[in-house]
Coordinates of C-alpha atoms in Angstrom, one line a residue:
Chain B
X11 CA -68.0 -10.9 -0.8
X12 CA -65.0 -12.6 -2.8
X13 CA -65.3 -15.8 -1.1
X14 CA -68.1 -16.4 -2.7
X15 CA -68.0 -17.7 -6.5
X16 CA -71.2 -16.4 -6.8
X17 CA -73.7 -14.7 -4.5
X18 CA -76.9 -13.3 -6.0
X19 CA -79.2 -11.0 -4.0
X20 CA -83.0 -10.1 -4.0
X21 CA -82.4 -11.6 -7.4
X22 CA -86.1 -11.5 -9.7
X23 CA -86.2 -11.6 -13.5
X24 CA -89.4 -11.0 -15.2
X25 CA -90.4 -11.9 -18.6
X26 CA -93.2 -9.6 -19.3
X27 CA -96.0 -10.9 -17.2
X28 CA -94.2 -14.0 -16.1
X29 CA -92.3 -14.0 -12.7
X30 CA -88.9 -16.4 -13.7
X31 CA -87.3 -16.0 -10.4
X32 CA -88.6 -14.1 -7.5
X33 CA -86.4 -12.2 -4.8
X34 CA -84.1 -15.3 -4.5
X35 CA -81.2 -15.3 -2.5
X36 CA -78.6 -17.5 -3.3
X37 CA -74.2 -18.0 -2.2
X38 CA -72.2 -20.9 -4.0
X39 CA -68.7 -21.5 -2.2
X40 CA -65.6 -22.8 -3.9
X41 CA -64.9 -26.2 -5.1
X42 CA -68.5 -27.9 -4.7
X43 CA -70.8 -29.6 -7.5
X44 CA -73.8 -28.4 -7.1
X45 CA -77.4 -29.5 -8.5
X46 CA -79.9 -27.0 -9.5
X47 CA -82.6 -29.5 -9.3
X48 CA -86.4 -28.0 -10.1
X49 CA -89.4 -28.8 -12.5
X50 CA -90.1 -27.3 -15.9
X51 CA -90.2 -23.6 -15.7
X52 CA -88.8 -23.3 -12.5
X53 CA -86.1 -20.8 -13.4
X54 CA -83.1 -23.0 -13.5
X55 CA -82.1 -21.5 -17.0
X56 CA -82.8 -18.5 -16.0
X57 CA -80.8 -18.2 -13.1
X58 CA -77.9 -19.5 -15.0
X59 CA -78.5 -17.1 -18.0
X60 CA -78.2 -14.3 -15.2
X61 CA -75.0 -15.4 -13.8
X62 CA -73.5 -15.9 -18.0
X63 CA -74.4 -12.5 -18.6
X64 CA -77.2 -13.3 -21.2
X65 CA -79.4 -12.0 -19.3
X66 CA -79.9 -8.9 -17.2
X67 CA -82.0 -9.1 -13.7
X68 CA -84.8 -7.0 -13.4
X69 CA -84.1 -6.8 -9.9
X70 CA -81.4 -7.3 -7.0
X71 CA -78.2 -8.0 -7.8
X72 CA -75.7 -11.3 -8.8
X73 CA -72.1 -11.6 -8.4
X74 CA -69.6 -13.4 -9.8
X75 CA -66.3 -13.8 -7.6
X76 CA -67.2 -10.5 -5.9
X77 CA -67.9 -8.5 -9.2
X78 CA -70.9 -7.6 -10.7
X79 CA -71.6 -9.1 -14.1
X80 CA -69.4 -8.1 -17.0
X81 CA -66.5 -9.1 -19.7
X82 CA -64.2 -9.3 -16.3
X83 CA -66.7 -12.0 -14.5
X84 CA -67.1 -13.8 -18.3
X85 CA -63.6 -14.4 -18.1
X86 CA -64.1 -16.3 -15.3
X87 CA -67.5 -18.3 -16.1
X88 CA -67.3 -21.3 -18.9
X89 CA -70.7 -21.6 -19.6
X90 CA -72.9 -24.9 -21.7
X91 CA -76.4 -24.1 -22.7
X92 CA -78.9 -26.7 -23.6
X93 CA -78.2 -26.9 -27.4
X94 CA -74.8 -26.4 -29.3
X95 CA -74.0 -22.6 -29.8
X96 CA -71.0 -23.4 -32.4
X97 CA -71.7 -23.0 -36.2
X98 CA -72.4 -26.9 -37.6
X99 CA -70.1 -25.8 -40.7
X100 CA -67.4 -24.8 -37.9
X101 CA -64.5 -27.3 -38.0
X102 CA -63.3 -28.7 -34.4
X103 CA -59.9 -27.2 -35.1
X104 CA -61.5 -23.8 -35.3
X105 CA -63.4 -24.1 -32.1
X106 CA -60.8 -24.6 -30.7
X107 CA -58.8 -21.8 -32.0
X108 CA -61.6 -19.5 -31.3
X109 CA -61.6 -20.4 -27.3
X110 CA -57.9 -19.9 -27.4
X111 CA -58.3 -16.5 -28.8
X112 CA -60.7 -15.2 -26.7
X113 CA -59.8 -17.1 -23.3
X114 CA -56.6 -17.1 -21.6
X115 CA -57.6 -20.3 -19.5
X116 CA -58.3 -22.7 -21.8
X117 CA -55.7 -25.9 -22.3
X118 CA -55.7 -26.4 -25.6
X119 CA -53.8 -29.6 -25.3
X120 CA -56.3 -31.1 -23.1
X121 CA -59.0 -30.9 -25.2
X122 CA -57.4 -32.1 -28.0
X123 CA -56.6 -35.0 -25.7
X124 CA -59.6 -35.4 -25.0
X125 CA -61.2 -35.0 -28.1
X126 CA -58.1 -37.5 -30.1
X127 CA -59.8 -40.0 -26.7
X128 CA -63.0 -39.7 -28.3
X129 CA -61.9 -40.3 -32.0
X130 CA -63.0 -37.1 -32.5
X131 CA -60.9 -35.6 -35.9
X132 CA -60.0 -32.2 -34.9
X133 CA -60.7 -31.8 -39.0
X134 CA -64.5 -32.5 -39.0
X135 CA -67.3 -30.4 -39.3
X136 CA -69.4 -30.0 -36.1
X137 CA -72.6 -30.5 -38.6
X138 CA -71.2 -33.7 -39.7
X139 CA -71.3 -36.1 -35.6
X140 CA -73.8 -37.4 -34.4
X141 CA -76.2 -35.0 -31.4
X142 CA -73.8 -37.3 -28.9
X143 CA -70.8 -36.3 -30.1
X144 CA -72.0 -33.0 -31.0
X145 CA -73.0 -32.5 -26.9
X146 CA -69.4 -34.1 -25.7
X147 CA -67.6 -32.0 -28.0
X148 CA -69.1 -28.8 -26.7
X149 CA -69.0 -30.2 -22.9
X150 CA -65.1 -31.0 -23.8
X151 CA -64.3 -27.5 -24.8
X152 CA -66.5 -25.8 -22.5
X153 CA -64.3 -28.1 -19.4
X154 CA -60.9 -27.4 -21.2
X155 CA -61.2 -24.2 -19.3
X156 CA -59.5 -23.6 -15.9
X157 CA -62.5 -21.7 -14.9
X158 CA -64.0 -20.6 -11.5
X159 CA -67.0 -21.3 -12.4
X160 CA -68.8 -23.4 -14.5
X161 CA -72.5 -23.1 -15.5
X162 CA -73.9 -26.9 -17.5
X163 CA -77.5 -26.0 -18.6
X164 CA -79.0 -29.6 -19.0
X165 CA -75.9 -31.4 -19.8
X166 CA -77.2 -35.1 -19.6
X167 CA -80.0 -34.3 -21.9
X168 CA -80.9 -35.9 -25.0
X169 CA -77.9 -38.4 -25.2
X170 CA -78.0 -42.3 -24.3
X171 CA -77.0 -44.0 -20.7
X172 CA -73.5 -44.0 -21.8
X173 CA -72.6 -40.9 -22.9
X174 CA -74.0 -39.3 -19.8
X175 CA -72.1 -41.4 -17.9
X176 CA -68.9 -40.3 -20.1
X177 CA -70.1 -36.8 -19.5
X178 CA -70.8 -37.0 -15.8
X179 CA -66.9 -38.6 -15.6
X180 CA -65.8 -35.8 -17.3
X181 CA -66.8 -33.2 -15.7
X182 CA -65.9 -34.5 -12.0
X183 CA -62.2 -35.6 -13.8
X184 CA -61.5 -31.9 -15.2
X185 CA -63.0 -29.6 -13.6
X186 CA -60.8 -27.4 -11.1
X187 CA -61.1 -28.7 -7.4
X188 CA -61.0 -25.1 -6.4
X189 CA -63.8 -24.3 -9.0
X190 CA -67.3 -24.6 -8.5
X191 CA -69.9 -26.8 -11.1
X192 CA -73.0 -25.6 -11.2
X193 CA -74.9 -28.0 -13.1
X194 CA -79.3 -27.6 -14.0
X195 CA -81.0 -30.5 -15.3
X196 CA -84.1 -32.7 -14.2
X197 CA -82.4 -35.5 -14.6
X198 CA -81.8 -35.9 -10.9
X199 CA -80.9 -40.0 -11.2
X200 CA -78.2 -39.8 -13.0
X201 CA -76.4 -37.1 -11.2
X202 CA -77.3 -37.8 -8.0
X203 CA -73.8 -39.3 -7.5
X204 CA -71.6 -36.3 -8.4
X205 CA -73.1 -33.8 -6.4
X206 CA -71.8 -32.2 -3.4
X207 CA -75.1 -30.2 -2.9
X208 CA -78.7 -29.3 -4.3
X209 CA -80.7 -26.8 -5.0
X210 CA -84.5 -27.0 -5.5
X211 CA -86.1 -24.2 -7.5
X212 CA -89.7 -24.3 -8.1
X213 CA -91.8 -21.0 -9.7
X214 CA -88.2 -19.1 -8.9
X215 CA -87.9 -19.5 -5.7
X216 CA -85.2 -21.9 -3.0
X217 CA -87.6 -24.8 -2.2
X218 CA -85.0 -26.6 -0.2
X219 CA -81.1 -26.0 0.3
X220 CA -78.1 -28.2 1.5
X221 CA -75.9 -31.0 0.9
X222 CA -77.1 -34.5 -1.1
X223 CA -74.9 -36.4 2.4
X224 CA -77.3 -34.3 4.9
X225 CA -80.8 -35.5 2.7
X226 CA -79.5 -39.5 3.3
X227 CA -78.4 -39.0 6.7
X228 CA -81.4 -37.0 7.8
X229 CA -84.5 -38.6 5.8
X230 CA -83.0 -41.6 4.1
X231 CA -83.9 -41.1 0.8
X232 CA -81.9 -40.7 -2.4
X233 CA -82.3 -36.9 -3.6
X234 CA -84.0 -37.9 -6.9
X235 CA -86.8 -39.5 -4.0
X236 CA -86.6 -36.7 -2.2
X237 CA -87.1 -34.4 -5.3
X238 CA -90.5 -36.7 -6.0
X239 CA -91.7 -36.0 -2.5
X240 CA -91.2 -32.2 -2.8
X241 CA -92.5 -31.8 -6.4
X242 CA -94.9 -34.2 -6.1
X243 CA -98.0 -33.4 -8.7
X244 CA -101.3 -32.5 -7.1
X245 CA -104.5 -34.2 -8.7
X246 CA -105.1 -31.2 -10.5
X247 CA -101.7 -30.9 -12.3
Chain O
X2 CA -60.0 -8.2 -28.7
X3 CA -61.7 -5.6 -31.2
X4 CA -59.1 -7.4 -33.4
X5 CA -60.2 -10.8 -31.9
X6 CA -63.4 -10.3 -32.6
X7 CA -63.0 -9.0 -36.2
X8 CA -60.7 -11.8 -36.8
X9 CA -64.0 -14.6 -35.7
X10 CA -66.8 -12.7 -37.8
X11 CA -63.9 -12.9 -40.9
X12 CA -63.2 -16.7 -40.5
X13 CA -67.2 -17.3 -40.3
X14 CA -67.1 -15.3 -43.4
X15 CA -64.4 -15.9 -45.5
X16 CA -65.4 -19.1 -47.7
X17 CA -68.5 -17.7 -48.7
X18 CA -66.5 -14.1 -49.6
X19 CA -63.8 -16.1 -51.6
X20 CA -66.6 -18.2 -53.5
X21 CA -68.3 -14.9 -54.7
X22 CA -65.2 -13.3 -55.7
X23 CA -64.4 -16.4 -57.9
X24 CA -67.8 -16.5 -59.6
X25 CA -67.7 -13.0 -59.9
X26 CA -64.2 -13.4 -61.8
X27 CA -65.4 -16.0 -63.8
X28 CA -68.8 -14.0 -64.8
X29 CA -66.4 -11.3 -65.7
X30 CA -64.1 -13.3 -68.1
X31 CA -67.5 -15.0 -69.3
X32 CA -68.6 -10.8 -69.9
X33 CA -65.5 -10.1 -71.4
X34 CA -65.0 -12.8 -74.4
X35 CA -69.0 -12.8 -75.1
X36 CA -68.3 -8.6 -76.0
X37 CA -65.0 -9.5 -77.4
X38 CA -67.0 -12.1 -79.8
X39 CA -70.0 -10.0 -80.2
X40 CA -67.4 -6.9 -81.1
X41 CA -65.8 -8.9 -83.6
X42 CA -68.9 -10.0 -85.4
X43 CA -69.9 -6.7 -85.4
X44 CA -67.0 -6.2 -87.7
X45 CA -67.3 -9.5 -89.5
X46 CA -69.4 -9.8 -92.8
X47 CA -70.2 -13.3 -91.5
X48 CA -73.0 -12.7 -89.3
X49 CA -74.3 -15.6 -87.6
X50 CA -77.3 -14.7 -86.0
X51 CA -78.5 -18.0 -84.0
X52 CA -74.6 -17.9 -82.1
X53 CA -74.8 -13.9 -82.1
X54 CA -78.2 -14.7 -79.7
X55 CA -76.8 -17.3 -77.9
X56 CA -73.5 -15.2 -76.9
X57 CA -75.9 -12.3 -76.2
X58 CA -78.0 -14.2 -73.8
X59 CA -74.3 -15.1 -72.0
X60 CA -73.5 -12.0 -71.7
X61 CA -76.8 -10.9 -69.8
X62 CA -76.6 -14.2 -67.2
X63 CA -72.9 -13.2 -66.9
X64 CA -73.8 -9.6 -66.0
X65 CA -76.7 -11.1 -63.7
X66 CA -74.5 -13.0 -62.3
X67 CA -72.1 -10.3 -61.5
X68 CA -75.6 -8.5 -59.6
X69 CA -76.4 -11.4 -57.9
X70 CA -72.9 -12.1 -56.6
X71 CA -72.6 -8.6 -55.1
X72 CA -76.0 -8.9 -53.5
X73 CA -75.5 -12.2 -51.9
X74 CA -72.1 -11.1 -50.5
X75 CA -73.7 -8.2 -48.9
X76 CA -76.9 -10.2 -48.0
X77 CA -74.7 -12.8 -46.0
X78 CA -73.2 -10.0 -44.2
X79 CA -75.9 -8.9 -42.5
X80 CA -77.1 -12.4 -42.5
X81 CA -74.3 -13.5 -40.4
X82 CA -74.8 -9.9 -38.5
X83 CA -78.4 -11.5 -37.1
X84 CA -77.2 -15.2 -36.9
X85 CA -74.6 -14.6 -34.5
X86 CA -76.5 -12.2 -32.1
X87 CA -80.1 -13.3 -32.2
X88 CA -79.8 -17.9 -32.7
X89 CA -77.9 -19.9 -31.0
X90 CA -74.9 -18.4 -32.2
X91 CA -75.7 -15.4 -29.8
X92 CA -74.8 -17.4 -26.6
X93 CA -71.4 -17.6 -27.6
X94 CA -70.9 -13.9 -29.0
X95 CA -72.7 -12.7 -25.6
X96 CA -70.4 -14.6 -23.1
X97 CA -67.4 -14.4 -24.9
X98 CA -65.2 -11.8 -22.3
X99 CA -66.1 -8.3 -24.4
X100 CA -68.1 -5.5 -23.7
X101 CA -71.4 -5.2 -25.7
X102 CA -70.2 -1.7 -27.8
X103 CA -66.8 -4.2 -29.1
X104 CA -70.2 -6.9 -30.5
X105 CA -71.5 -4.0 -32.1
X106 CA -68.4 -2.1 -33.7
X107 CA -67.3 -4.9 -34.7
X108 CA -70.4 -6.3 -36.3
X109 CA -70.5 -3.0 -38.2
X110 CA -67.1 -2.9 -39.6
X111 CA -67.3 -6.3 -40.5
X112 CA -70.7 -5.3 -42.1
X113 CA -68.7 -2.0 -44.1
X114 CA -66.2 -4.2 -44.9
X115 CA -68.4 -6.8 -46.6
X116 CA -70.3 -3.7 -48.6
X117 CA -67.0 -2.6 -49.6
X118 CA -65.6 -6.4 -50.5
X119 CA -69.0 -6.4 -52.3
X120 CA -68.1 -3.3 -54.6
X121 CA -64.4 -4.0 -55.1
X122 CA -65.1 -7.1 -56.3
X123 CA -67.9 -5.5 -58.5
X124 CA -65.4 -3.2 -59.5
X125 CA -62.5 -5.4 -60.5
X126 CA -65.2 -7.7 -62.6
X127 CA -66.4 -5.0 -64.5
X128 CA -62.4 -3.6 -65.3
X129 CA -61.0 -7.0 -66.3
X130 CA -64.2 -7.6 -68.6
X131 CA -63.5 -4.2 -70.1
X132 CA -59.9 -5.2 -70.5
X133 CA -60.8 -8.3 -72.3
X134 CA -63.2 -6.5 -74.7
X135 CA -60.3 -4.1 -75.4
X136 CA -57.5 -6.7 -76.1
X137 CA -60.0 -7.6 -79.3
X138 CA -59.1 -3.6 -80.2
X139 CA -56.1 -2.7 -82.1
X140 CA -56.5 0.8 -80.8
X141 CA -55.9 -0.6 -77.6
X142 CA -52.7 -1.8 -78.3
X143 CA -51.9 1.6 -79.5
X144 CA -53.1 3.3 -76.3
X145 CA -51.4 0.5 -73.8
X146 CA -47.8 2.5 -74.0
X147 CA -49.8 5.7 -72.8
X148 CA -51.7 3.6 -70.0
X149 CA -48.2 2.1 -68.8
X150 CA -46.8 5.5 -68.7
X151 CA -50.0 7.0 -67.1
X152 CA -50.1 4.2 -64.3
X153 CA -46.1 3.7 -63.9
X154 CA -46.0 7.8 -63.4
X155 CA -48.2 8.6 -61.5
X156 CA -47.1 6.7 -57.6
X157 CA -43.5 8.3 -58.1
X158 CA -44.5 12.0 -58.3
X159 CA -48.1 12.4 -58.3
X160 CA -49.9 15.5 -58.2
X161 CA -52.8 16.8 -59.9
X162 CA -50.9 19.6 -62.4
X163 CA -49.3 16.3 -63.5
X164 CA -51.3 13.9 -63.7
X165 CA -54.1 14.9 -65.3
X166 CA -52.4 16.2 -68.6
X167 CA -51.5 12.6 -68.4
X168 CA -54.8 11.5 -68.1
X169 CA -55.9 13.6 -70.5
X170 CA -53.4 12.8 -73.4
X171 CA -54.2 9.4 -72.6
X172 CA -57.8 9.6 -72.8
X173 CA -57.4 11.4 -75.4
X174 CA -55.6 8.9 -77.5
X175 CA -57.6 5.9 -76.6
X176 CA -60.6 7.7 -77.8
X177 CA -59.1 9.4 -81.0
X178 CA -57.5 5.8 -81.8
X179 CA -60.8 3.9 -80.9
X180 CA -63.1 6.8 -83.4
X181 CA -60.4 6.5 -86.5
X182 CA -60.5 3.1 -86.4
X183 CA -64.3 2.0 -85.1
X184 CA -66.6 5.3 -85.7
X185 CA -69.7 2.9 -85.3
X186 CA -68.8 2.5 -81.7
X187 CA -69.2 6.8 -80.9
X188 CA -72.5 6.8 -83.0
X189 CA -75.4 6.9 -81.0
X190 CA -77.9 4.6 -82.5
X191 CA -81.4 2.8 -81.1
X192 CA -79.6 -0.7 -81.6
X193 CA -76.5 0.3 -79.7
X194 CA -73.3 0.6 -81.1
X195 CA -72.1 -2.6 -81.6
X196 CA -75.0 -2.8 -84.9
X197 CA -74.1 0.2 -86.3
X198 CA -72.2 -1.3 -89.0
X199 CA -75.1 -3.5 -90.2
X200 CA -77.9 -2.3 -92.3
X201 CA -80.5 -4.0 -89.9
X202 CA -80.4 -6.4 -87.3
X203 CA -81.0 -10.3 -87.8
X204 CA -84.9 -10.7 -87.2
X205 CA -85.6 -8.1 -89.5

């Protein structure tokens, strides 16, 4: 259904013997942030990799804005893995003039804003910044698109307090209101505040579902409490 | 956004290209005055033998050189090819908005064209270090008028029942200029040419 930015069906992936994500069901609306919030090897990256097109389901289906995965839905998706997939000899400038080619969303003039913020030379080497900088230079790129949907695999990892609290800013500031941020990391503390909803994956499956407002009203607890209580280790672990 | 894409894989490309052409250039000219000196010593009663090795040994790294250049030109090619599909590099050729068969053409032309970049440059090393051995020639000189006329003809009305009486003739006068002049160079002989006109070579 269109309405949905993405709706995924009897999805399962399977990585020769290992289960990634098992017949999950799973509809994101328009305009929320939402957490997908689960232990190692839970099948956040996976799911995410689905939905970019990186990887293909070996069962059920996933939609993106009511079409099935392809160069059409890729338009649409801006998309951050875990580690920096630019060239480290690339120069910013170039970046930026390959997601200008190849996207007709992207504002340019934004993310040199943003960048010229950071003192960021649009003339130096990706190799030569720091992993900080590195990360915030990818994130600022990647959010530089008017997307309708973005997918942040593990944006917050690896940098100091700061710079995840740049990023976080960042990404409620510029993305789209009508857009939806689907953001995977275990790092439940720090984005806790930005989130609209959750998701808890654990073994590829929906744990728990809803919104971060319902879990305070209804049990009290701050979701990264919550996400204790749920994945709590068992003596054997 | 074939042309898109052919456009990123040249810009990843393009310094590395343009560094192997100039080294290639510069192996070339290195080629070309090392034959040019070893040509004229060959002529020269004045044989220096210790110089004669040293020039000859420049020679060989400048036509290793030349090999390695068009090696590593075609071995960053498909070096690139693997680094942009199967590291890191691969999640941005995979999500950027193009089908799968545009990744693969255009990693294949832009794999042709490196193999061809590879041998033109090859190519245009190995002419301008013949033309630099031939300036030392006086036949050359002679011969140059019938090149000029060869190469200036041809483009204007070229066919085959023209052009190669052309070629011929001028073929024909290079070589018969060239075998008045420097009959040691058409001798066959187990030193090579160039130590034809001496009795026997340095170490002996």
């Amino acid at each position: 259904m269109e309405e949905y930015v993405l709706n995924a069906q009897g999805l399962s992936m399977r990585y020769h013997r290992t289960l990634a994500l098992d017949n999950l069901n799973l509809t994101l609306t328009p305009g929320k942030i939402v957490g997908l919030l689960g232990p190692n090897g839970s099948g956040k990256t996976t799911l995410i990799k689905l939905t970019a097109g990186l990887l293909t389901p070996t069962s059920g289906e996933i939609q993106v804005c009511g079409q099935p995965i392809s160069p059409a839905t890729k338009a649409l998706v801006s998309y951050l893995p875990d580690k920096t997939y630019f060239s480290a000899k690339q120069k910013i400038r170039e970046l930026l003039d390959t997601f200008q080619d190849f996207y007709a969303d992207f504002d340019r003039e934004r993310a040199e804003n943003m960048l010229g913020a950071l003192g960021i030379s649009l003339e130096a080497r990706l190799g030569s910044l720091s992993k900080g900088n590195q990360e915030k230079v990818q994130l600022v790129v990647v959010m530089s698109r008017r997307a309708r949907l973005y997918l942040l695999d593990e944006p917050i990892g690896g940098v100091d307090p700061a710079a995840r609290d740049y990023i976080l800013n960042t990404i409620i500031t510029n993305y789209d209101p009508t857009a939806t941020v689907l953001i995977s990391t275990h790092l439940i503390e720090d984005v806790e505040r930005v989130l609209d909803e959750f998701i808890f994956l654990n073994q590829g499956k929906i744990v728990r579902q809803g919104t971060a407002d319902q879990v305070r009203e209804e049990t009290g607890k701050s979701l990264d409490e919550l996400f204790r209580e749920v994945f709590k280790c068992l003596p054997n672990c | 956004m074939f042309a898109k894409l052919l456009k990123y894989e040249w810009r990843s490309t393009k310094g590395f290209a343009w560094l192997m052409f100039l080294i290639s250039l510069s192996a070339a000219v290195v080629g070309g005055l090392t034959t040019q000196y070893l040509f004229r010593i060959s002529q020269s009663q004045d044989q220096q033998p210790v110089l004669t090795v040293l020039v000859l040994l420049m020679f060989m790294a400048a036509m290793v050189a030349l090999l390695i250049c068009a090696a590593a030109t075609l071995y960053f090619t498909f070096w690139r090819f693997y680094r942009s599909r199967f590291t890191q590099e691969g999640y941005l050729t995979f999500t950027l908005p193009v089908t799968s068969h545009q990744i693969l053409l255009s990693s294949i032309v832009n794999c042709l064209l490196g193999a061809l970049c590879a041998l033109g440059t090859l190519l245009v090393s190995y002419l301008l270090m013949g033309l630099i051995t031939l300036s030392a020639m006086p036949g050359f000189f002679a011969a140059r008028w019938e090149i000029w006329k060869l190469f200036s003809r041809a483009p204007a009305g070229f066919s085959p029942g023209r052009t190669l009486p052309c070629s011929g003739r001028c073929c024909l006068s290079c070589s018969s200029a060239l075998y008045l002049k420097f009959p040691s160079l058409c001798w066959p002989s187990p030193w090579g040419p160039c130590w034809q006109k001496s009795t026997k070579p340095f170490w002996a």
